[in-house]
mmCIF file of C-alpha atoms in Angstrom:
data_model
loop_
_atom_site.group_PDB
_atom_site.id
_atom_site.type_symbol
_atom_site.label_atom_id
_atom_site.label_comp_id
_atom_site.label_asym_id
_atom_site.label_seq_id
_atom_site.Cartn_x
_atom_site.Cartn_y
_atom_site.Cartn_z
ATOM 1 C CA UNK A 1 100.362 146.728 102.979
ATOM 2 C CA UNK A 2 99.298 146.013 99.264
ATOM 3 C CA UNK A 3 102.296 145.491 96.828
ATOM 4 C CA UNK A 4 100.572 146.950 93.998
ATOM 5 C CA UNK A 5 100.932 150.781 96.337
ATOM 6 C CA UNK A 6 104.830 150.506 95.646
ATOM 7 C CA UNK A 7 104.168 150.108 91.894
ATOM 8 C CA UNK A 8 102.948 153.653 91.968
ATOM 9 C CA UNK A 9 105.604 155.955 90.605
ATOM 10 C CA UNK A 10 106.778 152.997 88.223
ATOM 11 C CA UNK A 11 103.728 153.030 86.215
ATOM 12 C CA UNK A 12 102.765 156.791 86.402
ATOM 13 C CA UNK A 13 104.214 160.398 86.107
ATOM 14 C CA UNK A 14 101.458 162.080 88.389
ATOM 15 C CA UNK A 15 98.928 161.731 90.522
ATOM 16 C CA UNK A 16 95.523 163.904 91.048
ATOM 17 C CA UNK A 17 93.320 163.821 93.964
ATOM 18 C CA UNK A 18 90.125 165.854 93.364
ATOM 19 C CA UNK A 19 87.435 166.708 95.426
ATOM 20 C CA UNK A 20 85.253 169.179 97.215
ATOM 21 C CA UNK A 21 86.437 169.536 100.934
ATOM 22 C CA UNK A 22 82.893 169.653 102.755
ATOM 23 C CA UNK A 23 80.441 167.806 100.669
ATOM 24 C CA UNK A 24 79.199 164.206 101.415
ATOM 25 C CA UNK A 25 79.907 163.052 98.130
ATOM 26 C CA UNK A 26 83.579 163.295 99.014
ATOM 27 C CA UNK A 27 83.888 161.605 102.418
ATOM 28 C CA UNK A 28 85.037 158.101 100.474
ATOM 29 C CA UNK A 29 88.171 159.903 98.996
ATOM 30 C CA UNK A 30 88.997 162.894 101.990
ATOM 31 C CA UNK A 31 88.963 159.149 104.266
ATOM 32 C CA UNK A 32 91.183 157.907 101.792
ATOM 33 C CA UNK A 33 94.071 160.472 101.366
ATOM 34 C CA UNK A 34 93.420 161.056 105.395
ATOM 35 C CA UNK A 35 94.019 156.686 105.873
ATOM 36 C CA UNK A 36 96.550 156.257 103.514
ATOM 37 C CA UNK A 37 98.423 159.407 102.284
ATOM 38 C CA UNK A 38 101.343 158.871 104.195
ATOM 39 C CA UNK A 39 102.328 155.279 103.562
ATOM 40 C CA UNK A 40 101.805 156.174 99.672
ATOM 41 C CA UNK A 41 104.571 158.640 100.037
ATOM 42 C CA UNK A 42 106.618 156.724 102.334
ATOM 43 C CA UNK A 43 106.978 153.932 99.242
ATOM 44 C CA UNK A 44 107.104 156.380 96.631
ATOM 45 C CA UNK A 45 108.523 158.947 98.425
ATOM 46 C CA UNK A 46 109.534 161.564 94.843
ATOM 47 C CA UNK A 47 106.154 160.328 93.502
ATOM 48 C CA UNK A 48 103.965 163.531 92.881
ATOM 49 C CA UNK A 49 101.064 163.350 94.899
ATOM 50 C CA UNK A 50 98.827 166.067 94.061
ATOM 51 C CA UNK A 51 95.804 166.652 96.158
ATOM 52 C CA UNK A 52 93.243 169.644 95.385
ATOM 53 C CA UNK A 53 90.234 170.285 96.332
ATOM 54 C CA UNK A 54 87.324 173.305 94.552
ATOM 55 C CA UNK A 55 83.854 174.056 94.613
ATOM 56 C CA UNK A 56 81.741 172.120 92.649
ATOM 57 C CA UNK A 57 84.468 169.660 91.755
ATOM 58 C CA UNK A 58 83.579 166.122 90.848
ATOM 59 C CA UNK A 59 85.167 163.762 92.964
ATOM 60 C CA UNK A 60 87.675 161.518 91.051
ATOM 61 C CA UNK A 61 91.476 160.499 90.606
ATOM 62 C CA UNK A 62 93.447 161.637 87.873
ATOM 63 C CA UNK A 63 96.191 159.477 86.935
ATOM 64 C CA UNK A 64 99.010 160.493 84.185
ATOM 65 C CA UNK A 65 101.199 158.053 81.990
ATOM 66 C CA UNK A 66 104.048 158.314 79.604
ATOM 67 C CA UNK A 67 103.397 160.248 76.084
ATOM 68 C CA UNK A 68 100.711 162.186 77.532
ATOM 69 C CA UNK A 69 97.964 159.584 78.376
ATOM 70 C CA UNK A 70 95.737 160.691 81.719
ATOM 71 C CA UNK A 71 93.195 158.115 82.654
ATOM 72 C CA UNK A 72 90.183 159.315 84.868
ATOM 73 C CA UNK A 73 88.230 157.714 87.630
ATOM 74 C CA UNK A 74 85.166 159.138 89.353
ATOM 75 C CA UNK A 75 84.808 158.393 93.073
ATOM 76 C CA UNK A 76 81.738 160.778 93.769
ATOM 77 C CA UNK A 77 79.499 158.986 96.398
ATOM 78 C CA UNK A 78 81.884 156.257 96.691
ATOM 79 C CA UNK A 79 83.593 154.768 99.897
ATOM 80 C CA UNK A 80 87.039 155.225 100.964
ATOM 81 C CA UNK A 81 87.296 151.086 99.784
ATOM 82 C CA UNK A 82 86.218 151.707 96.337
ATOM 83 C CA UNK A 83 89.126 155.005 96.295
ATOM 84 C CA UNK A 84 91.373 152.068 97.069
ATOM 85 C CA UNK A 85 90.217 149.587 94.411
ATOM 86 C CA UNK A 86 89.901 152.693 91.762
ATOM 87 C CA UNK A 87 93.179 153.378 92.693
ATOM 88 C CA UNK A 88 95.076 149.758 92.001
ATOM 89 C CA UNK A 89 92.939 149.991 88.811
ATOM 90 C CA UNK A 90 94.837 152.881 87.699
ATOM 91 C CA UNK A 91 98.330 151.566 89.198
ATOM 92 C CA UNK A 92 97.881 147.852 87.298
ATOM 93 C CA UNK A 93 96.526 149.759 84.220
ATOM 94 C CA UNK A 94 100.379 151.920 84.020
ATOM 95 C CA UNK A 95 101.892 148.641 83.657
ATOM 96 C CA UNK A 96 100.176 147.562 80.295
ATOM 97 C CA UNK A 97 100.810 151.332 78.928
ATOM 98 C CA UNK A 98 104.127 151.855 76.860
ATOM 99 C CA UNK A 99 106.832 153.814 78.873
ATOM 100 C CA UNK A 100 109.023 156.634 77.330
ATOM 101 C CA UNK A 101 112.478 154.667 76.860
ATOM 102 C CA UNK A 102 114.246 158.241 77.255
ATOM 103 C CA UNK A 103 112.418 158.498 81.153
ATOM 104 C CA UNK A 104 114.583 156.811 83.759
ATOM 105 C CA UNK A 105 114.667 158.049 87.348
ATOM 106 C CA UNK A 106 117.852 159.914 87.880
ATOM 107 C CA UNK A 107 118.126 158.394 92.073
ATOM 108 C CA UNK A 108 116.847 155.553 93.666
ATOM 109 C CA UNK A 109 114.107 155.778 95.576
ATOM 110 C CA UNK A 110 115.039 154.289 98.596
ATOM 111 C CA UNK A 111 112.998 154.299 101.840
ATOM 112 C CA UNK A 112 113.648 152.259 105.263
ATOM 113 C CA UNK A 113 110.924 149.904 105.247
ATOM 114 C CA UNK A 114 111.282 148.900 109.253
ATOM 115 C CA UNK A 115 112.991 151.396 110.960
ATOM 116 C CA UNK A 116 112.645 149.868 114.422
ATOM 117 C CA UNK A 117 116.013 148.306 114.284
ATOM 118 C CA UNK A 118 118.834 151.491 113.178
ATOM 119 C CA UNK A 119 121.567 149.048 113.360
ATOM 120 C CA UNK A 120 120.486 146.489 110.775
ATOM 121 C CA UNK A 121 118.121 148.611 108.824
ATOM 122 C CA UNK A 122 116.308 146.884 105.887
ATOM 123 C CA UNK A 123 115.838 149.155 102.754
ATOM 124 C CA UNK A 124 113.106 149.447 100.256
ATOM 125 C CA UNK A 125 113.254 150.111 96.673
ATOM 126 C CA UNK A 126 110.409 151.693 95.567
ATOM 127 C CA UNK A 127 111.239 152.288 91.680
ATOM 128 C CA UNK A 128 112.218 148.672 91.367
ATOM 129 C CA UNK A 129 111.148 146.985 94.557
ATOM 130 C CA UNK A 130 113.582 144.956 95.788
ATOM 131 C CA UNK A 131 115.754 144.937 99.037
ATOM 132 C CA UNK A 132 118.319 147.023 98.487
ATOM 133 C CA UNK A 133 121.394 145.710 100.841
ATOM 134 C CA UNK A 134 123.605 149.121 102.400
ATOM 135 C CA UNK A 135 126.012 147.607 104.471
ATOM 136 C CA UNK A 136 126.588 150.197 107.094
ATOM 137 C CA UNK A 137 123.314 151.655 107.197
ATOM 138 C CA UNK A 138 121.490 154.503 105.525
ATOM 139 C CA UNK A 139 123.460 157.374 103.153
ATOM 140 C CA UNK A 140 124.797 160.545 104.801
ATOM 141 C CA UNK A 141 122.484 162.920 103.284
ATOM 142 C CA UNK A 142 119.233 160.296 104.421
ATOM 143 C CA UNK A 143 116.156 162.723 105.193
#
């Protein structure tokens, strides 16, 4: 599991997904969301994740920053490795762009990170990313 996927919803406001659901040009990126969807949510689980797919829609991910900024990458033709690699590009590139001092997360994101073991569980902070100790286990209201 890369680091850098944790980094996510610190160094972005959104997330786009585009593509076309049946052309060839688009198997790199449907293999991607398919392969990797669900650990990007697990570590940033209130991270929006939007995936939409058109007609005759270009292939690419949309990423948005602070202040407005939304940097494009085009992932027509590509494989689901270079989705990945396009994809830490635009995560690394949210830490050199200025954040919006008035943003702050208003709740922890906090996600079990191995929950083999309920009675010592091992937490996961995915806004700052550090091990976040509980001491009886997870919150009432865990989902």
């Amino acid at each position: 599991m890369a680091s850098w996927k944790g980094r996510i919803s610190m160094n972005m406001r959104e997330l786009r997904f585009l593509f076309t659901n049946e052309t060839a040009g688009s198997q790199g990126i449907r293999n991607f969301i398919n392969n990797n969807y669900s650990e990007l949510k697990l570590l940033n689980p209130r991270f929006p994740f939007l995936v939409r797919d058109g007609d005759n829609v270009e292939s690419s991910i949309l990423a948005s920053y602070d202040f407005g900024k939304e940097y494009r990458i085009v992932v027509e033709n590509r494989t689901e490795e270079d989705v990945e690699r396009a994809l830490k590009k635009l995560t690394l590139l949210g830490e050199e762009q200025e954040k919006d001092p008035g943003y702050t997360m208003t709740d922890l994101d906090v996600v079990q990170k191995y929950p083999d073991d309920p009675s010592n569980p091992v937490l996961y902070d995915s806004v700052g990313g550090r091990v976040v100790n509980v001491g009886h286990g997870p919150p009432e209201n865990w989902t």
